[in-house]
Coordinates of C-alpha atoms in Angstrom, one line a residue:
M236 CA 0.2 -0.5 -0.1
P237 CA 1.1 3.7 -0.8
V238 CA 3.2 5.2 2.5
N239 CA -0.1 7.6 4.0
L240 CA 1.6 10.6 4.8
S241 CA -1.1 12.4 6.3
N242 CA -1.3 9.6 8.6
L243 CA -2.8 11.0 12.8
R244 CA 0.6 9.0 14.3
P245 CA 3.9 9.5 14.2
L246 CA 6.5 7.2 12.6
A247 CA 7.6 3.6 14.4
W248 CA 10.5 3.2 12.3
D249 CA 12.2 0.5 14.0
S250 CA 9.0 -1.2 14.1
A251 CA 8.4 -5.0 13.2
S252 CA 5.1 -4.7 11.2
L253 CA 6.2 -1.7 9.5
D254 CA 4.6 -2.0 6.4
A255 CA 7.2 -2.7 2.0
D256 CA 6.4 0.7 1.3
T257 CA 7.2 2.6 4.3
K258 CA 11.2 0.5 4.7
A259 CA 11.0 1.5 0.6
M260 CA 10.3 5.3 1.7
L261 CA 12.9 4.6 4.3
D262 CA 16.1 3.1 2.5
N263 CA 15.5 5.3 -0.7
L264 CA 14.8 9.2 1.3
Q265 CA 17.7 11.2 2.1
P266 CA 18.7 11.4 6.5
N267 CA 18.4 15.1 7.7
I268 CA 14.9 14.8 6.2
L269 CA 12.9 13.1 9.1
R270 CA 15.5 13.8 11.9
A271 CA 18.4 16.1 12.1
H272 CA 21.8 14.8 11.4
V273 CA 24.1 15.9 13.9
R274 CA 26.7 18.3 12.3
E275 CA 28.7 20.5 14.6
H276 CA 30.7 21.3 11.8
L277 CA 29.0 21.8 8.0
A278 CA 30.3 21.7 4.9
I279 CA 28.6 23.3 1.0
L280 CA 29.3 23.1 -1.6
I281 CA 27.0 25.5 -4.3
L282 CA 27.6 24.0 -8.0
R283 CA 27.2 24.3 -11.9
F284 CA 27.4 21.7 -14.3
N285 CA 27.8 22.4 -17.7
D286 CA 27.2 19.0 -18.8
A287 CA 23.9 16.6 -18.9
A288 CA 26.3 13.4 -18.9
E289 CA 29.1 14.8 -16.5
G290 CA 26.8 16.4 -14.0
K291 CA 24.9 13.0 -13.8
R292 CA 28.0 10.7 -13.3
Y293 CA 29.2 12.9 -10.8
L294 CA 25.6 13.4 -8.1
R295 CA 25.4 9.2 -8.8
E296 CA 28.5 8.7 -7.5
I297 CA 28.3 10.3 -4.6
A298 CA 24.8 9.1 -3.9
L299 CA 26.4 5.5 -4.3
T300 CA 29.0 6.6 -1.9
H301 CA 28.5 9.3 0.5
V302 CA 25.1 9.3 1.4
K303 CA 23.6 7.0 3.8
S304 CA 19.7 6.3 4.2
A305 CA 17.2 7.8 6.1
R306 CA 16.7 4.1 8.2
K307 CA 21.0 4.6 8.5
H308 CA 20.6 7.4 10.0
L309 CA 18.1 6.7 12.3
E310 CA 20.1 3.1 12.9
E311 CA 23.3 5.5 13.7
V312 CA 21.5 7.7 16.5
R313 CA 20.0 4.5 18.0
E314 CA 22.8 2.3 18.1
F315 CA 25.2 5.9 19.9
G316 CA 22.8 6.2 22.5
R317 CA 23.3 2.6 23.6
T318 CA 27.0 2.8 22.4
G319 CA 28.4 6.1 22.3
R320 CA 29.1 4.8 18.9
I321 CA 29.8 8.1 16.1
G322 CA 28.5 7.2 12.8
T323 CA 29.4 8.0 9.4
P324 CA 28.9 11.7 8.2
Y325 CA 26.3 13.3 6.2
V326 CA 26.3 14.5 3.1
G327 CA 22.8 15.0 1.2
I328 CA 22.3 16.4 -2.2
G329 CA 20.0 18.7 -3.6
I330 CA 18.7 20.1 -7.4
S331 CA 17.7 23.1 -8.4
R332 CA 15.3 24.2 -11.3
A333 CA 17.9 24.9 -13.4
G334 CA 19.6 22.0 -12.5
Y335 CA 17.5 19.8 -13.4
R336 CA 17.2 21.2 -17.0
D337 CA 21.2 21.3 -16.8
L338 CA 20.7 17.2 -16.1
G339 CA 18.6 16.8 -19.1
H340 CA 15.3 17.2 -17.8
S341 CA 12.8 19.0 -20.2
V342 CA 10.5 22.1 -18.9
A343 CA 7.6 19.5 -19.9
D344 CA 9.4 16.7 -17.3
I345 CA 9.9 20.0 -15.1
R346 CA 6.2 20.9 -14.7
R347 CA 5.7 17.7 -12.6
F348 CA 7.3 19.5 -10.0
G349 CA 4.2 21.3 -8.1
D350 CA 5.3 24.0 -6.3
A351 CA 5.7 27.2 -8.1
A352 CA 8.2 28.8 -6.5
F353 CA 10.5 25.9 -7.1
K354 CA 9.4 25.9 -10.6
D355 CA 10.1 29.6 -10.8
G356 CA 13.3 29.9 -8.7
M357 CA 13.8 31.8 -5.9
K358 CA 15.1 34.5 -8.0
R359 CA 12.6 35.0 -9.5
R360 CA 10.0 35.1 -6.1
I361 CA 12.2 38.5 -4.5
A362 CA 8.1 40.2 -4.4
E363 CA 6.8 37.4 -2.8
V364 CA 9.1 37.3 -0.2
G365 CA 10.6 40.8 0.1
D366 CA 13.8 39.7 -0.7
P367 CA 16.9 42.2 -1.7
P368 CA 17.6 42.6 -5.1
V369 CA 19.7 39.8 -6.6
E370 CA 22.4 42.3 -7.9
Q371 CA 22.9 42.6 -4.1
W372 CA 23.2 39.2 -3.3
E373 CA 26.8 37.5 -3.0
A374 CA 27.4 37.0 -5.7
A375 CA 28.0 33.6 -6.0
Y376 CA 23.7 33.1 -5.4
Q377 CA 23.8 35.9 -8.6
R378 CA 24.6 33.3 -11.0
E379 CA 22.3 29.6 -12.2
I380 CA 22.6 27.4 -9.7
H381 CA 22.5 23.4 -10.5
A382 CA 23.2 21.3 -7.4
I383 CA 23.9 22.0 -3.8
I384 CA 26.2 19.5 -1.3
L385 CA 26.3 19.3 2.2
I386 CA 28.6 17.7 4.0
G387 CA 27.9 17.4 8.2
D388 CA 29.8 15.4 11.2
A389 CA 30.5 16.1 14.9
D390 CA 34.5 16.2 14.1
P391 CA 36.2 18.9 11.1
E392 CA 38.3 16.9 9.9
P393 CA 35.4 13.9 8.0
V394 CA 33.9 17.1 6.1
E395 CA 37.3 18.6 5.0
R396 CA 38.0 15.3 3.5
L397 CA 35.2 14.8 2.2
R398 CA 34.7 18.2 0.9
L399 CA 38.7 18.1 -0.6
E400 CA 37.2 15.2 -2.7
F401 CA 33.9 16.2 -4.2
V402 CA 35.8 19.3 -5.5
R403 CA 38.1 16.9 -6.9
D404 CA 36.2 14.8 -8.9
L405 CA 34.1 17.5 -9.9
P406 CA 34.4 17.4 -13.7
E407 CA 36.0 19.7 -16.3
S408 CA 32.5 20.9 -17.1
A409 CA 31.2 22.0 -14.0
R410 CA 32.3 24.6 -11.6
V411 CA 32.6 26.0 -7.5
L412 CA 30.3 28.7 -7.5
G413 CA 31.1 29.0 -4.2
E414 CA 31.3 27.2 -0.9
E415 CA 30.3 27.5 2.7
S416 CA 31.0 26.9 6.6
G417 CA 29.4 26.3 8.8
T418 CA 30.5 25.7 12.9
G419 CA 28.0 25.2 15.8
M420 CA 27.7 27.5 18.4
R421 CA 26.7 26.3 22.4
N422 CA 26.1 28.6 25.0
P423 CA 27.2 26.4 28.5
A424 CA 24.1 24.4 29.2
G425 CA 25.1 22.6 25.7
D426 CA 22.1 24.3 24.2
G427 CA 22.1 25.3 19.9
I428 CA 22.2 29.2 19.7
E429 CA 22.1 31.6 17.0
H430 CA 25.1 35.1 17.1
F431 CA 22.1 37.4 18.9
G432 CA 22.9 34.4 21.5
Y433 CA 19.1 33.0 22.4
V434 CA 19.0 29.6 22.3
D435 CA 17.8 28.4 18.4
G436 CA 16.0 25.6 16.7
R437 CA 14.3 24.0 20.3
S438 CA 10.3 24.1 18.7
Q439 CA 11.1 21.4 16.0
P440 CA 8.0 19.3 14.7
L441 CA 8.9 15.5 14.7
F442 CA 7.4 12.8 12.9
L443 CA 9.2 9.5 14.6
A444 CA 7.7 8.0 17.4
D445 CA 10.9 7.9 19.4
E446 CA 11.7 11.6 19.5
V447 CA 7.1 12.0 19.6
E448 CA 8.0 10.0 22.7
R449 CA 10.3 11.6 24.6
E450 CA 8.9 14.9 24.4
P451 CA 6.5 16.3 27.0
R452 CA 2.8 17.1 24.8
K453 CA 0.8 19.2 28.1
N454 CA 0.3 21.8 25.5
W455 CA 1.7 21.9 22.8
D456 CA 1.8 18.3 21.0
P457 CA 5.4 18.5 18.6
F458 CA 4.1 15.9 16.2
F459 CA 3.6 16.7 12.2
P460 CA 1.9 14.2 9.7
L461 CA 4.7 13.4 7.7
G462 CA 2.7 15.6 4.6
N463 CA 4.6 18.5 6.3
V464 CA 7.8 17.5 4.7
L465 CA 7.8 15.1 2.8
V466 CA 6.5 14.7 -0.9
A467 CA 6.7 11.5 -3.8
D468 CA 9.8 12.6 -6.5
P469 CA 8.4 12.8 -9.4
F470 CA 12.1 11.1 -11.7
A471 CA 11.9 8.1 -9.2
P472 CA 10.8 4.9 -10.4
D473 CA 8.4 4.4 -8.9
P474 CA 7.1 7.8 -6.5
S475 CA 4.3 6.1 -4.8
R476 CA 7.3 4.7 -2.2
H477 CA 10.3 7.4 -3.2
F478 CA 10.0 10.8 -1.9
G479 CA 12.0 14.0 -1.0
S480 CA 11.7 16.9 0.2
Y481 CA 12.0 20.8 -1.3
F482 CA 15.0 22.6 0.8
V483 CA 14.7 25.9 2.0
F484 CA 19.0 27.7 1.6
R485 CA 19.3 31.2 2.4
K486 CA 22.1 32.9 4.1
L487 CA 21.3 35.3 6.2
E488 CA 23.9 38.1 7.4
Q489 CA 23.7 38.5 11.3
N490 CA 24.6 42.9 12.2
V491 CA 24.8 41.3 16.6
R492 CA 26.4 44.9 17.4
A493 CA 23.3 47.0 15.6
F494 CA 20.7 43.9 18.0
R495 CA 22.7 44.2 21.1
Q496 CA 22.4 48.5 20.7
I497 CA 18.8 47.8 20.0
E498 CA 18.3 45.6 22.8
E499 CA 19.7 47.7 26.3
D500 CA 17.7 50.8 23.8
L501 CA 14.3 49.1 24.3
A502 CA 15.6 48.1 28.0
D503 CA 16.3 51.9 28.5
D504 CA 12.9 53.0 26.9
L505 CA 10.9 50.1 29.1
G506 CA 12.4 51.6 31.8
L507 CA 13.8 48.0 32.7
Q508 CA 16.8 48.2 35.5
G509 CA 18.8 44.1 36.7
R510 CA 17.9 41.2 35.8
E511 CA 14.4 42.6 33.9
R512 CA 16.8 44.7 31.1
A513 CA 16.4 41.2 29.9
R514 CA 13.2 41.4 29.3
A515 CA 13.8 43.8 26.8
G516 CA 15.4 40.8 24.5
A517 CA 12.9 38.7 25.4
L518 CA 10.3 40.5 23.8
L519 CA 11.9 40.6 20.3
V520 CA 13.1 37.0 19.8
G521 CA 9.9 35.8 22.5
R522 CA 12.2 33.9 24.5
F523 CA 15.1 35.4 26.9
R524 CA 18.9 33.4 25.9
D525 CA 18.6 30.6 27.8
G526 CA 15.7 29.4 25.6
T527 CA 12.9 30.2 28.4
P528 CA 9.5 31.4 26.8
I529 CA 8.5 35.1 28.1
T530 CA 4.9 33.7 27.3
S531 CA 5.3 31.4 30.5
K532 CA 8.0 33.1 32.6
E533 CA 8.9 37.0 33.2
K534 CA 12.2 35.7 34.1
A535 CA 15.0 33.7 32.5
G536 CA 15.8 30.9 34.0
G537 CA 14.0 27.3 36.2
G538 CA 15.8 24.0 34.0
P539 CA 16.1 23.0 30.3
V540 CA 14.9 24.7 27.5
A541 CA 10.3 24.5 27.6
N542 CA 8.5 23.9 24.3
D543 CA 5.1 22.1 25.4
F544 CA 3.7 25.8 25.7
T545 CA 0.7 27.6 23.5
Y546 CA 0.2 31.8 23.7
D547 CA -4.0 30.4 24.9
G548 CA -3.7 33.2 28.2
D549 CA -1.8 36.3 26.1
D550 CA -4.5 36.5 23.9
N551 CA -3.9 40.5 24.4
G552 CA 0.4 40.0 24.0
D553 CA 0.5 41.1 28.0
R554 CA 3.7 38.8 28.4
C555 CA 4.6 38.0 24.3
P556 CA 4.2 40.4 21.7
F557 CA 2.5 39.6 18.9
S558 CA 5.7 40.3 17.4
G559 CA 7.5 38.0 18.9
H560 CA 10.1 36.1 16.2
V561 CA 9.5 32.5 17.7
R562 CA 5.2 33.5 18.6
K563 CA 5.4 35.1 14.6
T564 CA 6.7 31.7 12.7
N565 CA 4.8 29.8 15.1
P566 CA 1.8 30.8 16.4
R567 CA 0.9 26.9 18.3
S568 CA -2.9 27.9 18.1
F569 CA -2.9 27.5 14.3
G570 CA -1.0 27.4 11.5
R571 CA 0.4 23.7 11.8
E572 CA 0.2 23.4 8.7
V573 CA 3.5 25.1 7.8
I574 CA 5.6 24.8 10.0
M575 CA 9.1 23.5 8.4
A576 CA 11.3 21.2 9.3
R577 CA 14.7 23.1 9.4
R578 CA 18.2 22.3 10.1
G579 CA 19.7 25.6 10.0
Q580 CA 23.8 26.0 11.1
T581 CA 25.5 29.4 12.1
Y582 CA 28.9 30.7 10.1
G583 CA 31.4 33.0 10.6
E584 CA 33.5 33.8 13.8
R585 CA 33.9 35.4 16.7
T586 CA 36.5 36.5 19.0
D587 CA 33.7 37.7 21.9
V588 CA 31.8 35.3 24.2
P589 CA 28.1 35.0 22.2
W590 CA 26.0 34.5 25.3
D591 CA 27.1 37.2 27.6
D592 CA 26.8 40.6 28.0
A593 CA 29.0 42.7 26.6
E594 CA 29.3 46.2 25.3
P595 CA 27.2 46.1 21.9
H596 CA 30.7 47.7 20.4
T597 CA 32.6 45.0 21.3
R598 CA 30.5 42.9 19.0
P599 CA 30.5 42.1 15.4
S600 CA 28.2 43.9 12.7
A601 CA 28.7 42.1 9.6
G602 CA 30.5 38.2 9.2
V603 CA 28.1 36.3 11.6
G604 CA 24.9 34.4 10.4
L605 CA 23.0 31.9 9.8
L606 CA 23.0 29.0 7.4
F607 CA 19.3 29.4 7.4
M608 CA 18.0 25.9 5.8
A609 CA 14.7 24.1 5.7
F610 CA 12.1 20.9 4.6
N611 CA 8.7 21.9 2.7
S612 CA 5.9 19.5 1.3
R613 CA 5.3 23.2 -0.8
V614 CA 6.9 26.4 -0.1
A615 CA 4.6 27.8 -1.7
D616 CA 0.7 28.3 -1.9
T617 CA -1.3 25.5 -3.7
A618 CA -3.6 26.3 -6.8
D619 CA -5.9 25.1 -5.1
G620 CA -6.4 26.4 -1.9
R621 CA -3.7 25.3 0.6
F622 CA -0.8 27.6 2.6
G623 CA 2.8 27.3 0.9
Q624 CA 5.2 26.9 4.4
F625 CA 8.3 29.0 3.8
E626 CA 7.1 31.5 2.1
F627 CA 3.8 32.0 4.0
T628 CA 5.5 31.4 6.8
Q629 CA 7.5 34.9 5.8
R630 CA 5.2 37.4 3.6
S631 CA 2.0 36.3 6.0
W632 CA 3.6 36.2 8.8
A633 CA 6.9 37.6 10.1
N634 CA 7.0 40.5 6.8
E635 CA 2.9 40.9 7.9
P636 CA 2.7 44.6 10.3
N637 CA -0.6 43.3 11.3
F638 CA 0.0 39.7 12.2
Q639 CA -3.4 38.3 14.2
V640 CA -4.2 41.5 15.2
E641 CA -3.8 46.2 14.0
G642 CA -0.3 47.6 14.4
T643 CA 1.5 44.1 14.8
G644 CA 4.4 45.2 13.7
H645 CA 7.6 43.4 11.2
D646 CA 9.4 40.2 13.2
P647 CA 12.4 42.0 14.5
V648 CA 14.8 39.2 13.6
I649 CA 14.5 37.8 10.6
G650 CA 10.8 40.5 9.3
Q651 CA 11.5 42.5 5.7
G652 CA 10.8 45.3 4.8
D653 CA 9.7 49.2 5.1
R654 CA 9.1 49.7 9.4
E655 CA 5.9 52.4 8.7
I656 CA 3.8 51.8 11.4
K657 CA 5.1 52.4 14.6
V658 CA 4.2 49.9 18.1
V659 CA 3.6 49.6 21.6
L660 CA 5.1 46.3 24.1
P661 CA 4.1 45.5 27.4
K662 CA 6.4 48.1 30.0
A663 CA 5.4 45.5 32.3
W664 CA 4.9 41.5 32.6
N665 CA 1.6 40.2 31.9
R666 CA -0.5 43.2 32.9
P667 CA -1.9 45.6 30.6
D668 CA 0.9 48.8 31.1
R669 CA 2.3 49.8 27.4
T670 CA 4.8 52.1 26.4
P671 CA 3.4 55.1 23.9
A672 CA 3.4 54.1 19.7
M673 CA 7.9 53.2 18.6
R674 CA 9.0 53.6 16.2
Q675 CA 10.4 49.1 15.0
V676 CA 13.7 48.0 15.7
P677 CA 15.1 49.0 12.3
Q678 CA 16.3 45.1 10.8
T679 CA 19.7 43.3 11.6
V680 CA 19.1 40.1 9.7
T681 CA 19.9 40.6 5.3
M682 CA 19.7 37.9 2.6
M683 CA 22.6 37.4 1.0
G684 CA 21.9 34.8 -1.1
G685 CA 20.0 32.4 -1.3
E686 CA 17.5 28.7 -3.9
Y687 CA 15.0 26.7 -3.4
F688 CA 16.0 23.2 -4.8
F689 CA 14.9 19.8 -4.0
M690 CA 16.7 16.5 -2.5
P691 CA 16.0 13.8 -4.3
S692 CA 15.4 10.2 -3.4
L693 CA 18.0 7.8 -3.5
A694 CA 17.1 5.4 -5.7
Y695 CA 16.5 8.1 -8.5
L696 CA 20.5 9.8 -7.6
R697 CA 21.1 6.5 -8.0
G698 CA 19.9 5.9 -10.9
L699 CA 21.2 8.3 -12.6
V700 CA 23.4 7.9 -16.3

């Protein structure tokens, strides 16, 4: 029977009763889609092919020798939990619309992909999400991109070894348009953080039973059906058993110096003193730096990063403003169908301590940021009325100044566009005591380039001829 993408129960991938079609799906699905792969160190190759036969041979060889299946990845994770044995490196392959064309697929064939954003390519979707003009992107992303190769591991040596191997084996007709390098950052508690110093990546959709079972589920259910992330691979031998996912890649530069100054200025405007000053940043992000949701607590602390919460009881935004980044991008009471599986990684070197309270002028203003990566089953809204995931979230939530209520303002972290309206924020936690209308905080995250890809099934990649 075909794989049920709308099943309302988490996938028990290791069940003895797993049907043959689901097993075939897991054996032919790339890793990192259903479950994040450990990758403290990450290398990315941005490629262009100019010869279909050579491009196919190159991708086929990498898929055969280095890309493990989702099932293999899950087995390695289980083995690591039992014995501490570290698994093999992660290698992932994504192909753009232009890449499929360059590999010999006709325009008519490419129309079999159902997603309008993927078929257009990111450069043609600027108006949809408020991105800067292409001529302002970094040079590598201004060109026509055909493929992306991701290489990740807990240690840097395997990543560099594979990077060198893939560059060495690239056919003469192909080009490396650009490279990116990411290194995970963690706070003293061991939680992953981004460059503004806040715990990141905590609230993820979970698809697998063993992950869901470990999560508290009193208020918020982290389980999402496979249909939120998987789509049939139209070029695979059997699309009813062979699946892939639309992959959004964006390089987002963070002006940490400006953001930290904004936090200080906002704390002054709100009259916050001492430990209370941390609430200024939490109003912008929706969480304190340690990950504590501001809708749940007035101050940071109190144990592991909480994720079992909703915004019920905070209907007026007296605790977490409607503009708070995590509220804007996951309102929790609605919009589950647009939540993406995020797999981002930080880039850039720091000489300061990202999580401390040093003066803003000591922080980097450029050269650091996030390599945003997310898997989607729909990037754009569909013709039959279903909302997309990435583009809907960016356009209708992050960039929408009247999100949920009039005068919300833009997402202070990833929102793009002119901040013309003024906003009000709660001066005190959980009390309707608000500031006079103030200008929104300036944009401190700049999109430097990216592309939409499809992460095809291994059945397709290994069959390239």
